[in-house]
XYZ file of N, CA and C in Angstrom:
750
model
N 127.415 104.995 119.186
C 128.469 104.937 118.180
C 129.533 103.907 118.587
N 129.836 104.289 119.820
C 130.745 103.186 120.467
C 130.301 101.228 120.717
N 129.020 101.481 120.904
C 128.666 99.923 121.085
C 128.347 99.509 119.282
N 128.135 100.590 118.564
C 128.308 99.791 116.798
C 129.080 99.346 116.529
N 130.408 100.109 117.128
C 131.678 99.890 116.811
C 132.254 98.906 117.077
N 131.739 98.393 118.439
C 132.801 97.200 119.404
C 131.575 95.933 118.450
N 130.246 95.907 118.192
C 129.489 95.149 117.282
C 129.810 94.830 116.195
N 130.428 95.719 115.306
C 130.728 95.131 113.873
C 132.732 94.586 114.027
N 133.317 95.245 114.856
C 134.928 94.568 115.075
C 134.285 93.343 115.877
N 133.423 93.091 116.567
C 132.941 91.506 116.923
C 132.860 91.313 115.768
N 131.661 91.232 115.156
C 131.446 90.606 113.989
C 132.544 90.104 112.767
N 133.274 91.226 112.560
C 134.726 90.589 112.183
C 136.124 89.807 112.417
N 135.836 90.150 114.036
C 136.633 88.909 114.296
C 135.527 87.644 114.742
N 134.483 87.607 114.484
C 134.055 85.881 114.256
C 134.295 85.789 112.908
N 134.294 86.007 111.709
C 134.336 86.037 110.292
C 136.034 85.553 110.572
N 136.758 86.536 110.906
C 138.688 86.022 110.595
C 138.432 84.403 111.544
N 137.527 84.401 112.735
C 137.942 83.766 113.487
C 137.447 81.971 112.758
N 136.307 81.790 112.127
C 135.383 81.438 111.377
C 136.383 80.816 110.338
N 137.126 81.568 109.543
C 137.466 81.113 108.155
C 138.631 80.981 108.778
N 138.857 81.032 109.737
C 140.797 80.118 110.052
C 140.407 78.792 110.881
N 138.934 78.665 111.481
C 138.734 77.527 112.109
C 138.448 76.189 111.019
N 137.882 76.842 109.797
C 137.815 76.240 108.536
C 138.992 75.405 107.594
N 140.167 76.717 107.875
C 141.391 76.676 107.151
C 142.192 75.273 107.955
N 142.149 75.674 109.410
C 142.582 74.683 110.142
C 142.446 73.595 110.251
N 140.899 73.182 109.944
C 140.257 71.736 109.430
C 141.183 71.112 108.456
N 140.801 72.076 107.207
C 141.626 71.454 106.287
C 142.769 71.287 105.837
N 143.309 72.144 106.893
C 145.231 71.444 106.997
C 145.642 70.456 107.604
N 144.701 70.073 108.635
C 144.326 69.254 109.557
C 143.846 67.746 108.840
N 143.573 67.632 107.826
C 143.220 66.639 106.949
C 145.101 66.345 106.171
N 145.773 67.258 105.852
C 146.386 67.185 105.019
C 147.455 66.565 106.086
N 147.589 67.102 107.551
C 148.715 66.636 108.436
C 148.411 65.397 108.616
N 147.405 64.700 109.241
C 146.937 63.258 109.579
C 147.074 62.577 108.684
N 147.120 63.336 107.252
C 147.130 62.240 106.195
C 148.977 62.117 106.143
N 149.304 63.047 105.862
C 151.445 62.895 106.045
C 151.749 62.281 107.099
N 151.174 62.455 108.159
C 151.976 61.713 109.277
C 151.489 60.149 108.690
N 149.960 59.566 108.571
C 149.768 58.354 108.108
C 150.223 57.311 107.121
N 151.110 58.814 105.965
C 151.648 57.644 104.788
C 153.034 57.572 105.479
N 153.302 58.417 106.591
C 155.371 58.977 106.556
C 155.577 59.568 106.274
N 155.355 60.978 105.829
C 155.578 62.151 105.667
C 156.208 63.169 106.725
N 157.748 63.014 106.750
C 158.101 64.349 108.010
C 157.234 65.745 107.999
N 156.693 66.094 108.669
C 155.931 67.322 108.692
C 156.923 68.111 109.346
N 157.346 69.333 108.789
C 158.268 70.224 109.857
C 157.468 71.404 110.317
N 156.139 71.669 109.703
C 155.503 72.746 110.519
C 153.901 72.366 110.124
N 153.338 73.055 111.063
C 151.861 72.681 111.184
C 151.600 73.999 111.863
N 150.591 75.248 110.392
C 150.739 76.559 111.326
C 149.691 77.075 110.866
N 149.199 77.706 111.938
C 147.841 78.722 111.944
C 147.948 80.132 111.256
N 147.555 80.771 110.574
C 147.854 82.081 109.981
C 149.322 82.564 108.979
N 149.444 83.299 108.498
C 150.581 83.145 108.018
C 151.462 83.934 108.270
N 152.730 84.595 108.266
C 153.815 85.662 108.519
C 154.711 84.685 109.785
N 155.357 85.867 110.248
C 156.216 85.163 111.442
C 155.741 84.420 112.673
N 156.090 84.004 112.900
C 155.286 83.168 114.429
C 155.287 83.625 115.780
N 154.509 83.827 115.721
C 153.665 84.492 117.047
C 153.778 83.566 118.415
N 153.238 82.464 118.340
C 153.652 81.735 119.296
C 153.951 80.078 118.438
N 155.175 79.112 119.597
C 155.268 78.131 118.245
C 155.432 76.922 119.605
N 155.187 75.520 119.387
C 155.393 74.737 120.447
C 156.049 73.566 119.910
N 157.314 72.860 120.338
C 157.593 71.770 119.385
C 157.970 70.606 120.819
N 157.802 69.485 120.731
C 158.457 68.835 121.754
C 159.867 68.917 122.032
N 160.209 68.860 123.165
C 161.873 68.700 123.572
C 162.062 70.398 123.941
N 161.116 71.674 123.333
C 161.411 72.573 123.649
C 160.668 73.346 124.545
N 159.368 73.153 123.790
C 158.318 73.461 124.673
C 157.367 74.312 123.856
N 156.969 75.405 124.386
C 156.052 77.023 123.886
C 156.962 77.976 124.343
N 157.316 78.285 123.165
C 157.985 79.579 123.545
C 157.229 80.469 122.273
N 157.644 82.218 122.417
C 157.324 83.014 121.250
C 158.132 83.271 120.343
N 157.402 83.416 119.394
C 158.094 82.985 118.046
C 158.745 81.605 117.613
N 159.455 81.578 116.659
C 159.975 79.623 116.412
C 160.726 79.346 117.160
N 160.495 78.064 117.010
C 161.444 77.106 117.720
C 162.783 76.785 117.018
N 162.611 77.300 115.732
C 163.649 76.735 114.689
C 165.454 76.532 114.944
N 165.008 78.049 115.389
C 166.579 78.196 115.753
C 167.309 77.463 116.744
N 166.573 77.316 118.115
C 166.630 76.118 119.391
C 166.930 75.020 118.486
N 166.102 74.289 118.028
C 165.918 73.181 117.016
C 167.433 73.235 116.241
N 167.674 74.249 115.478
C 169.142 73.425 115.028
C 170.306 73.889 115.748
N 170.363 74.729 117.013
C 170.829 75.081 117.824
C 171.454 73.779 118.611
N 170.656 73.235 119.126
C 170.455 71.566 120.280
C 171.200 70.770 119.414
N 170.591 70.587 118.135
C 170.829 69.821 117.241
C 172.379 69.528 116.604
N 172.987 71.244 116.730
C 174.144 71.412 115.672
C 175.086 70.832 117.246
N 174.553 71.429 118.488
C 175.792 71.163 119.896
C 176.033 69.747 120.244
N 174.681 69.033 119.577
C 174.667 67.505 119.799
C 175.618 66.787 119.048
N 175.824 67.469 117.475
C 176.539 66.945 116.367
C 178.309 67.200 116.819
N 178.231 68.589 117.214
C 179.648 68.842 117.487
C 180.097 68.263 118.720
N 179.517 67.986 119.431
C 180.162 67.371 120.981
C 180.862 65.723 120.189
N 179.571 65.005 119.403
C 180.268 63.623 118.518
C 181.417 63.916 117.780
N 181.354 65.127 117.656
C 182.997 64.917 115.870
C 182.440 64.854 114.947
N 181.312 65.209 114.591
C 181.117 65.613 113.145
C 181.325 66.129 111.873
N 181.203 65.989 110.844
C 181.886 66.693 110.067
C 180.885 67.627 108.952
N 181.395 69.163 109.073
C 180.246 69.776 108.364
C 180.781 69.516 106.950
N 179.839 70.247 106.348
C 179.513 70.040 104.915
C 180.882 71.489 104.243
N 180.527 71.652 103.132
C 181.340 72.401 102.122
C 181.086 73.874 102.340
N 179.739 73.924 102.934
C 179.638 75.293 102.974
C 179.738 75.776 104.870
N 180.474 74.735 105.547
C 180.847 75.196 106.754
C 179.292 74.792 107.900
N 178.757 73.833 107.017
C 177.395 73.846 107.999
C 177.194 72.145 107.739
N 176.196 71.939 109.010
C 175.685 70.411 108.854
C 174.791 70.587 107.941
N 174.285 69.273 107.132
C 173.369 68.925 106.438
C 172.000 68.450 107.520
N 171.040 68.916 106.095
C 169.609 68.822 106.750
C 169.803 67.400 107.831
N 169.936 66.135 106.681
C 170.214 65.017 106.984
C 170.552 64.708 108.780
N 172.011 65.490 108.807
C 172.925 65.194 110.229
C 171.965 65.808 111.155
N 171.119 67.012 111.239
C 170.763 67.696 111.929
C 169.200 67.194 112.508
N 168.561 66.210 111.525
C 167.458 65.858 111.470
C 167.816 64.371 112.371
N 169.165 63.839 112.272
C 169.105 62.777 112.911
C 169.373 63.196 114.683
N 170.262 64.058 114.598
C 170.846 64.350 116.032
C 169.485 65.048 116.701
N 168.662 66.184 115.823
C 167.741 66.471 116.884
C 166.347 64.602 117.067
N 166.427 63.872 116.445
C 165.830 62.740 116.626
C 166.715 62.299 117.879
N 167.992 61.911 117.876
C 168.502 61.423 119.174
C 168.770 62.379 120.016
N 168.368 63.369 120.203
C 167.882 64.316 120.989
C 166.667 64.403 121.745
N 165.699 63.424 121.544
C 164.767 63.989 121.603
C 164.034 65.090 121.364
N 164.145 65.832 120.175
C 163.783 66.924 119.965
C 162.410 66.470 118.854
N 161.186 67.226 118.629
C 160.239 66.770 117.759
C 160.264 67.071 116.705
N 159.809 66.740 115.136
C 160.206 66.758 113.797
C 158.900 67.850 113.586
N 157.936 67.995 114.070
C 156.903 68.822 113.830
C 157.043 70.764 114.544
N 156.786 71.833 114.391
C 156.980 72.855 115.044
C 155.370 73.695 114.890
N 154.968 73.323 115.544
C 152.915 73.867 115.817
C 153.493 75.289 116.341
N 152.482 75.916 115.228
C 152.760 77.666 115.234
C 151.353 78.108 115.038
N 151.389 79.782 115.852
C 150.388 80.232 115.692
C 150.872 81.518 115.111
N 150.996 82.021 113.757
C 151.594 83.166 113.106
C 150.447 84.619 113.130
N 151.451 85.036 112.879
C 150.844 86.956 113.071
C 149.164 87.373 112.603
N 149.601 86.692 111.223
C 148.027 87.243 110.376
C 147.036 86.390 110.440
N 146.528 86.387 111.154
C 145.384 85.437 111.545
C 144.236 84.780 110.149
N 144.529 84.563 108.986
C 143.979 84.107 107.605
C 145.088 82.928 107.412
N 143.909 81.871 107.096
C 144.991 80.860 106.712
C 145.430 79.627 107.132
N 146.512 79.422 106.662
C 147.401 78.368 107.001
C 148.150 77.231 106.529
N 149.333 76.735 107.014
C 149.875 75.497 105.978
C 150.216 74.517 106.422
N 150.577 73.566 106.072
C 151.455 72.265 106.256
C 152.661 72.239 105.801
N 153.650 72.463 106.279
C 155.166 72.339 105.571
C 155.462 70.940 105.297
N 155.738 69.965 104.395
C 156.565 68.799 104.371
C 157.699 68.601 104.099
N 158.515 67.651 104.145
C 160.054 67.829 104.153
C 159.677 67.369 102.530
N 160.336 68.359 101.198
C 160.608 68.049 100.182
C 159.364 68.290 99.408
N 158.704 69.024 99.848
C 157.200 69.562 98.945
C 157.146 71.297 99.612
N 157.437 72.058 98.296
C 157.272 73.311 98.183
C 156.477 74.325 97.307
N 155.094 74.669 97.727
C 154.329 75.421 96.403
C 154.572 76.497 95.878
N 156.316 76.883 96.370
C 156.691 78.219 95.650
C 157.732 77.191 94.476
N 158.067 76.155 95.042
C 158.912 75.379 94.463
C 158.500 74.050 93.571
N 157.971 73.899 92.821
C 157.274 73.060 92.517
C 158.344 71.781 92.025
N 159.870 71.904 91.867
C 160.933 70.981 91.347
C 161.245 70.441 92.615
N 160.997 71.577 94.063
C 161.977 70.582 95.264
C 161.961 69.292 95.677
N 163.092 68.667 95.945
C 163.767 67.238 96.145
C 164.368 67.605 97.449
N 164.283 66.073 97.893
C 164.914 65.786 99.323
C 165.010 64.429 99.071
N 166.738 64.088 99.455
C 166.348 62.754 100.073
C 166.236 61.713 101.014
N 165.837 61.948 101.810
C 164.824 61.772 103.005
C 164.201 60.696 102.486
N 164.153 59.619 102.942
C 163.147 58.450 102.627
C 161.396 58.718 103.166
N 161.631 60.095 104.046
C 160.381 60.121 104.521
C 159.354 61.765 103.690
N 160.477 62.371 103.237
C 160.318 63.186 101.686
C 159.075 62.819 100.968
N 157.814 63.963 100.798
C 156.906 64.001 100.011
C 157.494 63.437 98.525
N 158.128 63.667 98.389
C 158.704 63.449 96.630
C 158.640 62.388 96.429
N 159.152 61.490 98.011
C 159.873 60.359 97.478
C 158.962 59.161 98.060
N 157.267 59.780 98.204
C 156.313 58.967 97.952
C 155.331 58.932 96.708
N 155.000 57.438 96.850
C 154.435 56.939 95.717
C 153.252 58.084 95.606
N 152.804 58.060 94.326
C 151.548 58.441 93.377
C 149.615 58.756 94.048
N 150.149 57.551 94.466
C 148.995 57.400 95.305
C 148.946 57.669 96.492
N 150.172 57.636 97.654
C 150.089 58.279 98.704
C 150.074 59.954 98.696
N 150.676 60.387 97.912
C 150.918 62.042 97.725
C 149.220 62.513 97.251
N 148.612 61.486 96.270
C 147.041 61.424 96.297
C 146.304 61.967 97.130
N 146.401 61.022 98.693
C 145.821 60.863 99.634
C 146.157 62.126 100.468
N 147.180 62.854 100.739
C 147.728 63.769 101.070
C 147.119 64.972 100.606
N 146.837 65.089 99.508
C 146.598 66.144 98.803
C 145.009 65.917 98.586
N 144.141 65.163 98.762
C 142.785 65.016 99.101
C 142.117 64.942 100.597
N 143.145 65.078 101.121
C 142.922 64.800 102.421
C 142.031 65.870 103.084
N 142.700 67.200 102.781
C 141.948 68.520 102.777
C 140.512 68.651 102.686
N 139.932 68.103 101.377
C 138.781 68.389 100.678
C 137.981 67.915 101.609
N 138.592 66.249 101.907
C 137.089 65.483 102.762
C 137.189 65.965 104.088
N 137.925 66.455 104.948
C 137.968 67.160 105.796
C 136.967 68.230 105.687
N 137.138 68.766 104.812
C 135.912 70.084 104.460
C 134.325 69.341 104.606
N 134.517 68.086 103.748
C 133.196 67.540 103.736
C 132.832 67.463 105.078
N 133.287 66.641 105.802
C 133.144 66.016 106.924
C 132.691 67.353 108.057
N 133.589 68.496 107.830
C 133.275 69.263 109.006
C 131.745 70.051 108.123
N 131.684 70.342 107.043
C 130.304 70.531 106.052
C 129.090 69.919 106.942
N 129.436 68.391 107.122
C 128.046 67.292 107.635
C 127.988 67.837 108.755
N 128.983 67.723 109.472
C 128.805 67.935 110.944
C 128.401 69.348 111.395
N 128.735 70.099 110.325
C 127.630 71.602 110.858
C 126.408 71.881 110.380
N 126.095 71.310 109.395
C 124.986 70.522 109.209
C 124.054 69.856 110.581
N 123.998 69.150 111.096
C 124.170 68.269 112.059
C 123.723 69.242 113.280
N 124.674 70.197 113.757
C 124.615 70.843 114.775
C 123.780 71.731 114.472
N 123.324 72.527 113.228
C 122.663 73.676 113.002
C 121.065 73.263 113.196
N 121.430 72.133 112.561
C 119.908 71.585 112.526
C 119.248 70.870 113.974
N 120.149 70.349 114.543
C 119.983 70.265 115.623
C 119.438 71.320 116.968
N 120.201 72.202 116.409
C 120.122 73.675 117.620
C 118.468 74.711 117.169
N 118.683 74.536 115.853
C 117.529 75.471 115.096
C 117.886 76.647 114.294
N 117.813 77.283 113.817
C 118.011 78.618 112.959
C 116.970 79.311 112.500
N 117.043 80.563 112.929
C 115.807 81.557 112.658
C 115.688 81.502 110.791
N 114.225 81.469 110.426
C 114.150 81.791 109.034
C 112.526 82.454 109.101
N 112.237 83.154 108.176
C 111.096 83.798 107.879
C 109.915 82.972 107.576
N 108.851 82.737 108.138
C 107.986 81.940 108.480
C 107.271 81.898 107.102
N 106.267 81.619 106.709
C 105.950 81.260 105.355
C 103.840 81.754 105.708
N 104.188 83.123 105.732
C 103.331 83.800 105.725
C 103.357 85.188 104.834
N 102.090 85.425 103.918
C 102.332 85.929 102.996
C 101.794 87.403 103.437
N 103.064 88.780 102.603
C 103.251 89.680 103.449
C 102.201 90.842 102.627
N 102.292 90.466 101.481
C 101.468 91.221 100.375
C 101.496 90.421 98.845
N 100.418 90.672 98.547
C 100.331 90.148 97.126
C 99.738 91.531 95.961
N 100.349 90.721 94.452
C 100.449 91.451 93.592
C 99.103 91.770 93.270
N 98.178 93.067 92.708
C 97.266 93.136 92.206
C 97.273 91.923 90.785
N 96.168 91.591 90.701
C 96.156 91.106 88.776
C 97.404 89.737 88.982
N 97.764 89.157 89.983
C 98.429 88.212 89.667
C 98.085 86.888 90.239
N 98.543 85.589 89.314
C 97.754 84.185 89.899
C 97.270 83.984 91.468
N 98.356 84.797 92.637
C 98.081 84.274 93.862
C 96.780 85.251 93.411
N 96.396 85.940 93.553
C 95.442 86.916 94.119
C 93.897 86.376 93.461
N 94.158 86.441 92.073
C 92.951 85.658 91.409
C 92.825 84.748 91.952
N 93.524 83.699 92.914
C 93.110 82.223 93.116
C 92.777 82.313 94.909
N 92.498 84.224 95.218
C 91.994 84.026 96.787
C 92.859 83.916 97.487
N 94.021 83.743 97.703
C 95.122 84.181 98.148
C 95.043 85.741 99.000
N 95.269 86.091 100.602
C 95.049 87.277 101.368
C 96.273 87.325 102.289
N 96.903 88.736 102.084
C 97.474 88.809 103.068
C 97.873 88.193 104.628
N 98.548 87.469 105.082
C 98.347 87.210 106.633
C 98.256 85.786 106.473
N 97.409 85.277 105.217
C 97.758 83.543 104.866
C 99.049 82.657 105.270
N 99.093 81.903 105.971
C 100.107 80.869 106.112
C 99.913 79.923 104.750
N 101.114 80.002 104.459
C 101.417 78.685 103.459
C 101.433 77.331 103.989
N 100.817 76.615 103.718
C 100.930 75.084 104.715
C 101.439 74.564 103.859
N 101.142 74.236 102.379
C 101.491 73.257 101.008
C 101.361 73.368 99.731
N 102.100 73.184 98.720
C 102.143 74.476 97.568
C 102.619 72.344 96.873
N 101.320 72.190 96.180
C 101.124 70.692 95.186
C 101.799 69.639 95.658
N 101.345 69.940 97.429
C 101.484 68.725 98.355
C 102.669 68.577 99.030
N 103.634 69.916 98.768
C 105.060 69.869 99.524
C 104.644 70.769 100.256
N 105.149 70.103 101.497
C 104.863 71.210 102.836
C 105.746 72.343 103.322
N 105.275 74.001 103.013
C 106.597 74.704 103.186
C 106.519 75.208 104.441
N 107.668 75.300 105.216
C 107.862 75.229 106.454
C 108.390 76.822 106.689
N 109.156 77.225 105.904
C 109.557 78.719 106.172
C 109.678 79.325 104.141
N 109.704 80.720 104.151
C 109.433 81.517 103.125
C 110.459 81.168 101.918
N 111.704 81.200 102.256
C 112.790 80.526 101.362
C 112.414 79.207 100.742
N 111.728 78.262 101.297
C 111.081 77.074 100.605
C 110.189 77.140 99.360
N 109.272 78.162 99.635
C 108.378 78.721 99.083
C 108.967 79.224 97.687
N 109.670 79.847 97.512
C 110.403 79.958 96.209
C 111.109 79.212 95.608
N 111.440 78.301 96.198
C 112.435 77.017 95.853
C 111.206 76.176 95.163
N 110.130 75.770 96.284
C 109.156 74.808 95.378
C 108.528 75.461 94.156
N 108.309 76.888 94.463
C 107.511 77.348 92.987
C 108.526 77.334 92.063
N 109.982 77.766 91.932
C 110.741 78.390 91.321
C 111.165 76.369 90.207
N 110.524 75.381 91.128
C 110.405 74.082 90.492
C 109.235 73.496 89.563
N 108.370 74.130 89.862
C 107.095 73.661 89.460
C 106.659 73.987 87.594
N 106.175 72.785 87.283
C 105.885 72.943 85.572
C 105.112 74.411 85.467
N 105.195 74.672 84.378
C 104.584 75.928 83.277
C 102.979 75.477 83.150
N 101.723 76.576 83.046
C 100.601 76.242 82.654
C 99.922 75.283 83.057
N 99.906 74.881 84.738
C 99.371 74.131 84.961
C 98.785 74.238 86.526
N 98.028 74.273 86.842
C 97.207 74.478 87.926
C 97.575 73.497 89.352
N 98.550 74.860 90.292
C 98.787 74.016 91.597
C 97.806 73.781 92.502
N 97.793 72.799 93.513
C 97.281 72.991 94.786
C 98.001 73.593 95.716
N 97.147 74.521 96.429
C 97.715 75.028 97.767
C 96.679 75.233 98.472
N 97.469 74.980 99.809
C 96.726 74.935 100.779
C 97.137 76.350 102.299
N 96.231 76.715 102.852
C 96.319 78.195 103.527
C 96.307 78.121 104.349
N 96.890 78.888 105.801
C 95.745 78.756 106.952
C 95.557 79.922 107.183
N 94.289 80.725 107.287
C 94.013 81.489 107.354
C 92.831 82.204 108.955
N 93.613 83.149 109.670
C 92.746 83.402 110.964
C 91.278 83.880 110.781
N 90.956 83.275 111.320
C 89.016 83.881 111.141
C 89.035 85.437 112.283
N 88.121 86.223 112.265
C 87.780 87.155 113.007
C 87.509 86.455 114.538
N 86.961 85.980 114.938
C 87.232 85.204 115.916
C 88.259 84.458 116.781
N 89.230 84.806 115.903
C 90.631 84.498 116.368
C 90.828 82.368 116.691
N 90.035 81.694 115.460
C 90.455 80.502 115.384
C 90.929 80.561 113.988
N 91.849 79.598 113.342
C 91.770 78.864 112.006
C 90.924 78.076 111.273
N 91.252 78.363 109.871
C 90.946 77.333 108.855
C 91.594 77.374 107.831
N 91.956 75.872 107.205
C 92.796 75.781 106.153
C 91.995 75.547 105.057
N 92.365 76.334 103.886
C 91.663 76.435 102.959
C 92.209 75.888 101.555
N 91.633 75.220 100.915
C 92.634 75.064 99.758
C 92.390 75.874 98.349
N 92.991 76.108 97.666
C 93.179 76.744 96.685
C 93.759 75.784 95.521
N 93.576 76.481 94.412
C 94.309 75.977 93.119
C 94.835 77.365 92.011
N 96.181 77.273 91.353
C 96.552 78.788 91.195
C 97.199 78.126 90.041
């Protein structure tokens, strides 16, 4: 009971673990593409809710955000110069974004959040709860052209492609179990059987396409014209324990 148990919570955390390595790809398309047109990125985060663990340059890894450090450094840097806050008693994004820059502090904050599903790209001035937000920031999603915000926002997809090929690639490379293309029983009164077709038959070629495992096998028939007489070909064990391939027409 106990080793089912610790088997199927494996099994589910490769599945959470699986579809956030996925998610990550394709945020991962969307960041390379913002940083490439100029896009300030202010977060780049794994899962969603509060942050679990977060790493930004100038601060380091610490748990939970960096945010507060970040305009913390930022606001002591502004006030040591003589700055002057704004109307509502606070610096602007603006002042705070420049001082943590001459700070050395980093514009990005890499997080790994609570709920392990997911994930986003924050940009300075692009909000999908907000679909009107403005910034002006010369480096502001908004306040790029048509075609770069394009590229940004496709960036995702081919990312998907790309990691698509490449597991592709590796699967096929490594191998994957599939059901061999040996036939397990056949129907009384139906074409295989009238055309000599026996249990234990290997499928070698069904009108010259060679099927390699059982899933093929339905794919090529499930293609093939109406009322018209295939070739196939068998291999079938003799009592003697050698082969022969036999052909058929069905």
């Amino acid at each position: 009971m106990i080793l089912q148990y610790l088997t199927q919570s494996l099994l589910v955390a490769l599945m959470i673990f699986g579809f956030g390595f996925v998610v990550f790809f394709h945020e991962l398309g969307h960041f390379i593409a913002a940083k490439w047109v100029g896009i300030r990125v202010e977060q780049f985060a794994v899962g969603f809710g509060q942050a679990l663990l977060a790493w930004r340059k100038g601060i380091g890894l610490k748990f939970g955000s960096t945010q507060q450090e970040y305009r913390r450094r930022a606001g002591d840097l502004l006030a040591a110069k003589g700055a002057e806050k704004d109307s509502d008693g606070d610096y602007s994004d603006d002042q705070l974004t420049q001082a943590a820059d001459a700070a050395g502090l980093g514009e990005t904050e890499y997080r790994l959040n609570w709920i392990p599903l997911g994930g986003y790209v924050k940009m300075l001035g692009q909000d999908d709860l907000k679909p009107n937000a403005v910034a002006s920031d010369p480096r502001a999603y908004n306040r790029k052209g048509v075609g770069q915000r394009m590229i940004v926002v496709s960036a995702g997809v081919v990312m998907n492609i790309i990691l698509a090929a490449i597991g592709f690639v590796i699967v096929f490379l490594i191998g994957f179990s599939a059901p061999p293309s040996v036939v397990g029983s056949v129907l009384p009164n139906s074409p295989a059987q009238k055309a000599g077709i026996k249990v234990g038959d290997r499928i070698l070629t069904i009108d010259g396409t060679p099927q390699y495992e059982f899933n093929r096998i339905m794919l090529t028939t499930a293609l093939l014209h109406e009322e018209r007489q295939v070739p196939v070909v068998v291999q079938r064990r003799k009592p003697d324990g050698t082969t022969e391939d036999i052909a058929l027409r069905i």
